[in-house]
Amino acid sequence: MDLVTRVGQGQGELLLFALTPPRRSTDAERVQEIADATMERLRPLGVDGLVLYDIDDESDRNPAERPFPFSPTLDPADYLAQNLRAWETPVVVYRSVGKYDAPALRSWLAEQDPAWTMTVLVGAASRDARSATTLKEAQALRTEVNAALPMGGVAIPERHARRGDEHLRLLAKQEAGCRFFVTQVVFDLNAAKDLVSDYHYACLDRGIAPVPIVFTFSVCGSMRTLDFLRWLGVDVPRWVENELRHATDTLEASYRQAVATATDLLAYCRELGVPVGLNVESVSIRRVEIEASVRLAERLRSELRR
């Protein structure tokens, strides 16, 4: 049973692998080389699907200096259509809807084959950001032009820790047609558990079935990368930072931390009966970090099969 069918039936135990498309300045021949190498590396993992991120500047959300300079990347829809045609499983394409006007978004939504393409619609990074299309408008467009296209939403445990209402946001998105959720990178296990718990019991109170929540994990090869994750809004508990900062091998320590957090969260979701998925994010261009991400996906696949 493929990813689209399983999500449509509200089933969990999913394994995804997330990528950022190459930089827009990359030579076309090199882009295809990267795509071919990626597919060759990932095929043996047996993942249920790929995730392609739609990268935005996000400086409107955080005025602090960005640890790494922003470099525009290829549009994920174009990267899929032009360079990943040989990939065999469904692909989740992110759409930062504020970057696209309604006609462009309408056209893309209408062209997608619901049997192979899924989408996560992402709203503006902040209330002050200018948006060509709002999230509600994008959700309505999808319903109007291609209601069969599986649509997901973003879940942010850190926002739940600060405001206590992220589960209500999930329910609102679910009512708008979302059939799954994908989180940003998880370092704070307690924040993720709080979100799962509140969402689970809110669904019980309303008499509705929870949809799959796919939790994202990644490896971190340096403290500068950790600073960047924080800049993006990821909360890193002090004890985790201490372990990474003082580790002999930061990358290996982050790998172990990701495995432990994912395993604990997987067990908790199973206990509550919330359908769960695991997503391994690989956005680094460093070979050692890419290989560690692949190793993490292999390990999490084995945990899902237990």
CSV table of C-alpha atoms in Angstrom, one decimal:
chain,number,residue,atom,x,y,z
A,1,MET,CA,0.0,0.0,0.0
A,2,ASP,CA,1.6,3.3,-1.1
A,3,LEU,CA,1.9,6.5,0.9
A,4,VAL,CA,-1.1,8.3,-0.7
A,5,THR,CA,-3.4,5.4,0.1
A,6,ARG,CA,-2.2,5.0,3.7
A,7,VAL,CA,-2.5,8.7,4.4
A,8,GLY,CA,-6.0,8.7,2.9
A,9,GLN,CA,-6.9,5.9,5.3
A,10,GLY,CA,-5.4,7.7,8.3
A,11,GLN,CA,-2.6,5.1,8.7
A,12,GLY,CA,0.7,5.9,10.3
A,13,GLU,CA,4.1,4.1,10.5
A,14,LEU,CA,5.4,6.2,7.7
A,15,LEU,CA,9.0,7.0,6.8
A,16,LEU,CA,9.8,10.0,4.7
A,17,PHE,CA,13.0,11.6,3.6
A,18,ALA,CA,13.2,15.4,3.1
A,19,LEU,CA,15.4,17.4,0.8
A,20,THR,CA,16.1,21.0,-0.2
A,21,PRO,CA,16.4,21.5,-3.9
A,22,PRO,CA,19.8,22.7,-5.2
A,23,ARG,CA,20.6,26.3,-5.3
A,24,ARG,CA,19.1,28.3,-8.1
A,25,SER,CA,22.6,29.3,-9.3
A,26,THR,CA,23.6,25.6,-9.8
A,27,ASP,CA,24.4,24.6,-13.4
A,28,ALA,CA,21.7,22.5,-15.0
A,29,GLU,CA,23.9,19.6,-15.6
A,30,ARG,CA,25.1,19.6,-12.0
A,31,VAL,CA,21.5,19.8,-10.8
A,32,GLN,CA,20.7,16.5,-12.6
A,33,GLU,CA,23.9,14.9,-11.2
A,34,ILE,CA,22.7,15.8,-7.7
A,35,ALA,CA,19.3,14.4,-8.4
A,36,ASP,CA,20.6,11.1,-9.8
A,37,ALA,CA,23.0,10.7,-6.8
A,38,THR,CA,20.2,11.4,-4.4
A,39,MET,CA,17.9,8.8,-5.9
A,40,GLU,CA,20.7,6.2,-6.0
A,41,ARG,CA,21.5,6.9,-2.3
A,42,LEU,CA,17.8,6.8,-1.1
A,43,ARG,CA,16.4,3.9,-3.1
A,44,PRO,CA,17.9,1.2,-0.8
A,45,LEU,CA,16.2,2.8,2.2
A,46,GLY,CA,12.7,1.8,1.2
A,47,VAL,CA,11.2,5.1,2.2
A,48,ASP,CA,7.5,5.6,1.7
A,49,GLY,CA,8.0,9.0,0.0
A,50,LEU,CA,10.1,12.1,-0.5
A,51,VAL,CA,9.6,15.6,0.9
A,52,LEU,CA,10.7,18.6,-1.1
A,53,TYR,CA,11.0,21.8,0.8
A,54,ASP,CA,10.1,25.2,-0.6
A,55,ILE,CA,12.7,27.5,1.0
A,56,ASP,CA,11.9,31.1,1.9
A,57,ASP,CA,14.1,33.9,3.3
A,58,GLU,CA,12.1,34.1,6.6
A,59,SER,CA,13.9,37.3,7.6
A,60,ASP,CA,10.5,38.8,8.3
A,61,ARG,CA,10.0,36.3,11.0
A,62,ASN,CA,13.4,36.8,12.7
A,63,PRO,CA,15.2,40.1,12.5
A,64,ALA,CA,18.4,38.7,14.0
A,65,GLU,CA,21.3,38.1,11.7
A,66,ARG,CA,20.9,34.8,9.8
A,67,PRO,CA,23.8,32.4,10.8
A,68,PHE,CA,24.0,31.3,7.1
A,69,PRO,CA,23.3,33.7,4.2
A,70,PHE,CA,20.1,33.0,2.4
A,71,SER,CA,20.6,31.5,-1.1
A,72,PRO,CA,17.5,31.0,-3.3
A,73,THR,CA,16.9,27.4,-4.3
A,74,LEU,CA,15.1,25.8,-7.2
A,75,ASP,CA,11.4,25.6,-7.1
A,76,PRO,CA,10.6,22.2,-5.6
A,77,ALA,CA,7.8,21.6,-8.1
A,78,ASP,CA,10.2,22.3,-11.0
A,79,TYR,CA,12.9,20.1,-9.4
A,80,LEU,CA,10.5,17.2,-9.2
A,81,ALA,CA,9.2,17.6,-12.7
A,82,GLN,CA,12.5,18.1,-14.4
A,83,ASN,CA,15.0,16.2,-12.4
A,84,LEU,CA,13.3,13.5,-10.2
A,85,ARG,CA,11.1,11.9,-12.9
A,86,ALA,CA,12.7,8.5,-12.2
A,87,TRP,CA,11.7,8.5,-8.5
A,88,GLU,CA,9.2,5.7,-7.8
A,89,THR,CA,7.2,6.7,-4.7
A,90,PRO,CA,4.9,9.7,-4.0
A,91,VAL,CA,6.5,13.0,-3.3
A,92,VAL,CA,5.3,15.7,-0.8
A,93,VAL,CA,5.9,19.1,-2.4
A,94,TYR,CA,5.9,22.1,0.0
A,95,ARG,CA,4.4,25.3,-1.2
A,96,SER,CA,5.2,28.5,0.6
A,97,VAL,CA,1.9,30.0,-0.6
A,98,GLY,CA,2.8,33.6,0.1
A,99,LYS,CA,5.3,33.5,-2.8
A,100,TYR,CA,2.7,32.6,-5.4
A,101,ASP,CA,-0.2,34.5,-6.7
A,102,ALA,CA,-3.6,32.8,-7.0
A,103,PRO,CA,-3.4,32.1,-10.8
A,104,ALA,CA,0.0,30.5,-10.5
A,105,LEU,CA,-1.0,28.4,-7.5
A,106,ARG,CA,-4.3,27.4,-9.1
A,107,SER,CA,-2.4,26.2,-12.2
A,108,TRP,CA,0.0,24.1,-10.2
A,109,LEU,CA,-2.6,22.5,-8.1
A,110,ALA,CA,-4.8,21.6,-11.1
A,111,GLU,CA,-1.8,19.9,-12.9
A,112,GLN,CA,-0.9,17.6,-10.0
A,113,ASP,CA,-1.7,13.9,-10.1
A,114,PRO,CA,-3.2,12.9,-6.7
A,115,ALA,CA,-1.8,9.4,-7.1
A,116,TRP,CA,1.8,10.6,-7.0
A,117,THR,CA,1.9,14.1,-5.6
A,118,MET,CA,1.0,15.4,-2.2
A,119,THR,CA,1.4,18.9,-0.9
A,120,VAL,CA,2.1,20.8,2.4
A,121,LEU,CA,0.8,24.3,2.2
A,122,VAL,CA,2.8,26.7,4.3
A,123,GLY,CA,1.6,30.2,5.3
A,124,ALA,CA,3.6,33.4,5.7
A,125,ALA,CA,6.6,33.2,8.2
A,126,SER,CA,5.1,36.2,10.1
A,127,ARG,CA,2.0,38.3,10.3
A,128,ASP,CA,3.9,41.3,8.9
A,129,ALA,CA,5.1,39.4,5.8
A,130,ARG,CA,3.5,40.3,2.5
A,131,SER,CA,1.6,37.4,1.0
A,132,ALA,CA,0.5,37.0,-2.6
A,133,THR,CA,-1.8,34.3,-1.4
A,134,THR,CA,-2.9,33.5,2.2
A,135,LEU,CA,-3.0,30.0,3.6
A,136,LYS,CA,-6.8,30.0,3.8
A,137,GLU,CA,-7.0,31.1,0.2
A,138,ALA,CA,-4.6,28.4,-0.9
A,139,GLN,CA,-6.5,25.7,1.0
A,140,ALA,CA,-9.7,26.9,-0.7
A,141,LEU,CA,-8.0,26.8,-4.1
A,142,ARG,CA,-6.9,23.2,-3.6
A,143,THR,CA,-10.5,22.2,-2.7
A,144,GLU,CA,-11.9,24.0,-5.7
A,145,VAL,CA,-9.5,22.8,-8.4
A,146,ASN,CA,-8.1,19.5,-7.2
A,147,ALA,CA,-9.9,18.2,-4.0
A,148,ALA,CA,-8.4,14.8,-4.5
A,149,LEU,CA,-4.8,16.1,-4.0
A,150,PRO,CA,-3.7,15.0,-0.6
A,151,MET,CA,-3.0,18.1,1.5
A,152,GLY,CA,-1.0,18.4,4.6
A,153,GLY,CA,-0.1,21.2,7.1
A,154,VAL,CA,2.8,22.2,9.3
A,155,ALA,CA,2.8,21.4,13.0
A,156,ILE,CA,5.1,23.3,15.3
A,157,PRO,CA,5.5,21.8,18.8
A,158,GLU,CA,7.6,24.8,19.9
A,159,ARG,CA,4.6,27.1,19.2
A,160,HIS,CA,2.4,24.8,21.3
A,161,ALA,CA,4.9,25.1,24.2
A,162,ARG,CA,4.7,28.9,24.0
A,163,ARG,CA,1.0,29.4,23.3
A,164,GLY,CA,-0.7,26.1,24.2
A,165,ASP,CA,-3.0,26.2,21.2
A,166,GLU,CA,-1.2,24.4,18.4
A,167,HIS,CA,-3.6,21.4,18.7
A,168,LEU,CA,-6.4,23.8,17.9
A,169,ARG,CA,-4.5,25.0,14.8
A,170,LEU,CA,-4.2,21.4,13.7
A,171,LEU,CA,-7.9,20.8,14.1
A,172,ALA,CA,-8.7,23.9,12.1
A,173,LYS,CA,-6.4,22.8,9.3
A,174,GLN,CA,-7.9,19.3,9.5
A,175,GLU,CA,-11.3,20.8,9.0
A,176,ALA,CA,-10.0,22.8,6.0
A,177,GLY,CA,-8.9,19.5,4.4
A,178,CYS,CA,-5.5,18.5,5.8
A,179,ARG,CA,-5.0,14.8,6.0
A,180,PHE,CA,-1.6,14.8,7.6
A,181,PHE,CA,0.9,17.1,9.4
A,182,VAL,CA,4.6,17.4,9.2
A,183,THR,CA,6.6,19.0,12.0
A,184,GLN,CA,9.8,21.1,11.9
A,185,VAL,CA,12.9,19.4,13.3
A,186,VAL,CA,12.2,18.0,16.8
A,187,PHE,CA,14.7,18.4,19.6
A,188,ASP,CA,12.3,19.0,22.5
A,189,LEU,CA,10.7,15.7,23.2
A,190,ASN,CA,8.4,17.1,25.9
A,191,ALA,CA,7.0,19.8,23.6
A,192,ALA,CA,6.2,17.2,21.0
A,193,LYS,CA,4.5,14.9,23.5
A,194,ASP,CA,2.4,17.8,24.8
A,195,LEU,CA,1.2,18.5,21.3
A,196,VAL,CA,0.4,14.9,20.6
A,197,SER,CA,-1.5,14.5,23.9
A,198,ASP,CA,-3.6,17.7,23.6
A,199,TYR,CA,-4.4,16.9,19.9
A,200,HIS,CA,-5.3,13.3,20.8
A,201,TYR,CA,-7.7,14.3,23.6
A,202,ALA,CA,-9.2,17.1,21.6
A,203,CYS,CA,-10.0,14.6,18.8
A,204,LEU,CA,-11.6,12.3,21.4
A,205,ASP,CA,-13.7,15.2,22.7
A,206,ARG,CA,-14.9,16.1,19.2
A,207,GLY,CA,-15.5,12.5,18.1
A,208,ILE,CA,-13.1,12.7,15.2
A,209,ALA,CA,-10.1,10.5,14.2
A,210,PRO,CA,-6.6,12.0,14.4
A,211,VAL,CA,-4.7,12.1,11.2
A,212,PRO,CA,-1.0,11.1,10.8
A,213,ILE,CA,1.6,13.4,12.4
A,214,VAL,CA,5.0,13.1,10.8
A,215,PHE,CA,7.8,14.1,13.1
A,216,THR,CA,11.0,15.4,11.5
A,217,PHE,CA,14.5,14.6,12.7
A,218,SER,CA,17.9,15.6,11.6
A,219,VAL,CA,21.6,15.3,12.4
A,220,CYS,CA,23.6,18.4,13.4
A,221,GLY,CA,27.2,18.4,12.6
A,222,SER,CA,28.3,21.7,14.2
A,223,MET,CA,27.2,24.3,16.8
A,224,ARG,CA,26.8,26.8,14.0
A,225,THR,CA,24.1,24.5,12.4
A,226,LEU,CA,22.5,24.4,15.8
A,227,ASP,CA,22.4,28.2,16.0
A,228,PHE,CA,20.8,28.2,12.6
A,229,LEU,CA,18.1,25.8,13.7
A,230,ARG,CA,17.4,28.1,16.6
A,231,TRP,CA,17.2,31.0,14.2
A,232,LEU,CA,14.5,29.1,12.3
A,233,GLY,CA,12.5,28.7,15.5
A,234,VAL,CA,13.5,25.3,16.7
A,235,ASP,CA,13.8,25.0,20.5
A,236,VAL,CA,16.8,23.0,21.7
A,237,PRO,CA,16.7,22.1,25.4
A,238,ARG,CA,19.8,23.2,27.3
A,239,TRP,CA,20.8,19.6,28.2
A,240,VAL,CA,20.8,18.7,24.5
A,241,GLU,CA,22.9,21.7,23.6
A,242,ASN,CA,25.3,20.8,26.4
A,243,GLU,CA,25.7,17.2,25.1
A,244,LEU,CA,26.3,18.4,21.6
A,245,ARG,CA,28.7,21.2,22.6
A,246,HIS,CA,30.9,19.0,24.8
A,247,ALA,CA,30.8,15.9,22.6
A,248,THR,CA,34.0,14.6,21.0
A,249,ASP,CA,31.9,14.0,17.9
A,250,THR,CA,29.0,16.4,17.6
A,251,LEU,CA,27.5,14.7,14.6
A,252,GLU,CA,27.5,11.2,16.2
A,253,ALA,CA,26.0,12.7,19.4
A,254,SER,CA,23.2,14.4,17.4
A,255,TYR,CA,22.5,11.1,15.7
A,256,ARG,CA,22.1,9.3,19.0
A,257,GLN,CA,19.9,12.1,20.3
A,258,ALA,CA,17.7,11.9,17.2
A,259,VAL,CA,17.3,8.1,17.5
A,260,ALA,CA,16.4,8.3,21.2
A,261,THR,CA,13.9,11.1,20.7
A,262,ALA,CA,12.2,9.5,17.7
A,263,THR,CA,12.0,6.1,19.5
A,264,ASP,CA,10.4,7.6,22.6
A,265,LEU,CA,7.9,9.7,20.5
A,266,LEU,CA,7.1,6.7,18.3
A,267,ALA,CA,6.2,4.6,21.4
A,268,TYR,CA,4.1,7.4,22.9
A,269,CYS,CA,2.1,7.9,19.7
A,270,ARG,CA,1.5,4.2,19.5
A,271,GLU,CA,0.3,4.1,23.1
A,272,LEU,CA,-2.2,6.8,22.5
A,273,GLY,CA,-3.3,5.5,19.1
A,274,VAL,CA,-2.2,8.6,17.2
A,275,PRO,CA,-1.0,7.6,13.7
A,276,VAL,CA,2.6,8.6,13.4
A,277,GLY,CA,5.3,9.0,10.8
A,278,LEU,CA,9.0,9.8,10.9
A,279,ASN,CA,10.7,12.2,8.5
A,280,VAL,CA,14.5,12.5,8.2
A,281,GLU,CA,15.6,15.9,7.0
A,282,SER,CA,18.8,16.2,5.0
A,283,VAL,CA,19.6,19.8,4.0
A,284,SER,CA,23.3,19.9,4.4
A,285,ILE,CA,25.7,19.9,1.4
A,286,ARG,CA,28.4,18.2,3.6
A,287,ARG,CA,28.9,14.6,2.6
A,288,VAL,CA,29.5,13.4,6.1
A,289,GLU,CA,26.1,14.9,7.3
A,290,ILE,CA,24.3,13.5,4.2
A,291,GLU,CA,25.6,10.0,5.0
A,292,ALA,CA,24.6,10.4,8.7
A,293,SER,CA,21.1,11.4,7.6
A,294,VAL,CA,20.9,8.2,5.5
A,295,ARG,CA,22.1,6.2,8.4
A,296,LEU,CA,19.5,7.8,10.6
A,297,ALA,CA,16.7,6.9,8.1
A,298,GLU,CA,17.9,3.3,8.1
A,299,ARG,CA,17.8,3.1,11.9
A,300,LEU,CA,14.3,4.7,12.1
A,301,ARG,CA,13.0,2.3,9.4
A,302,SER,CA,14.0,-0.5,11.7
A,303,GLU,CA,12.2,1.1,14.6
A,304,LEU,CA,9.0,1.5,12.6
A,305,ARG,CA,9.2,-2.2,11.7
A,306,ARG,CA,9.4,-3.4,15.3
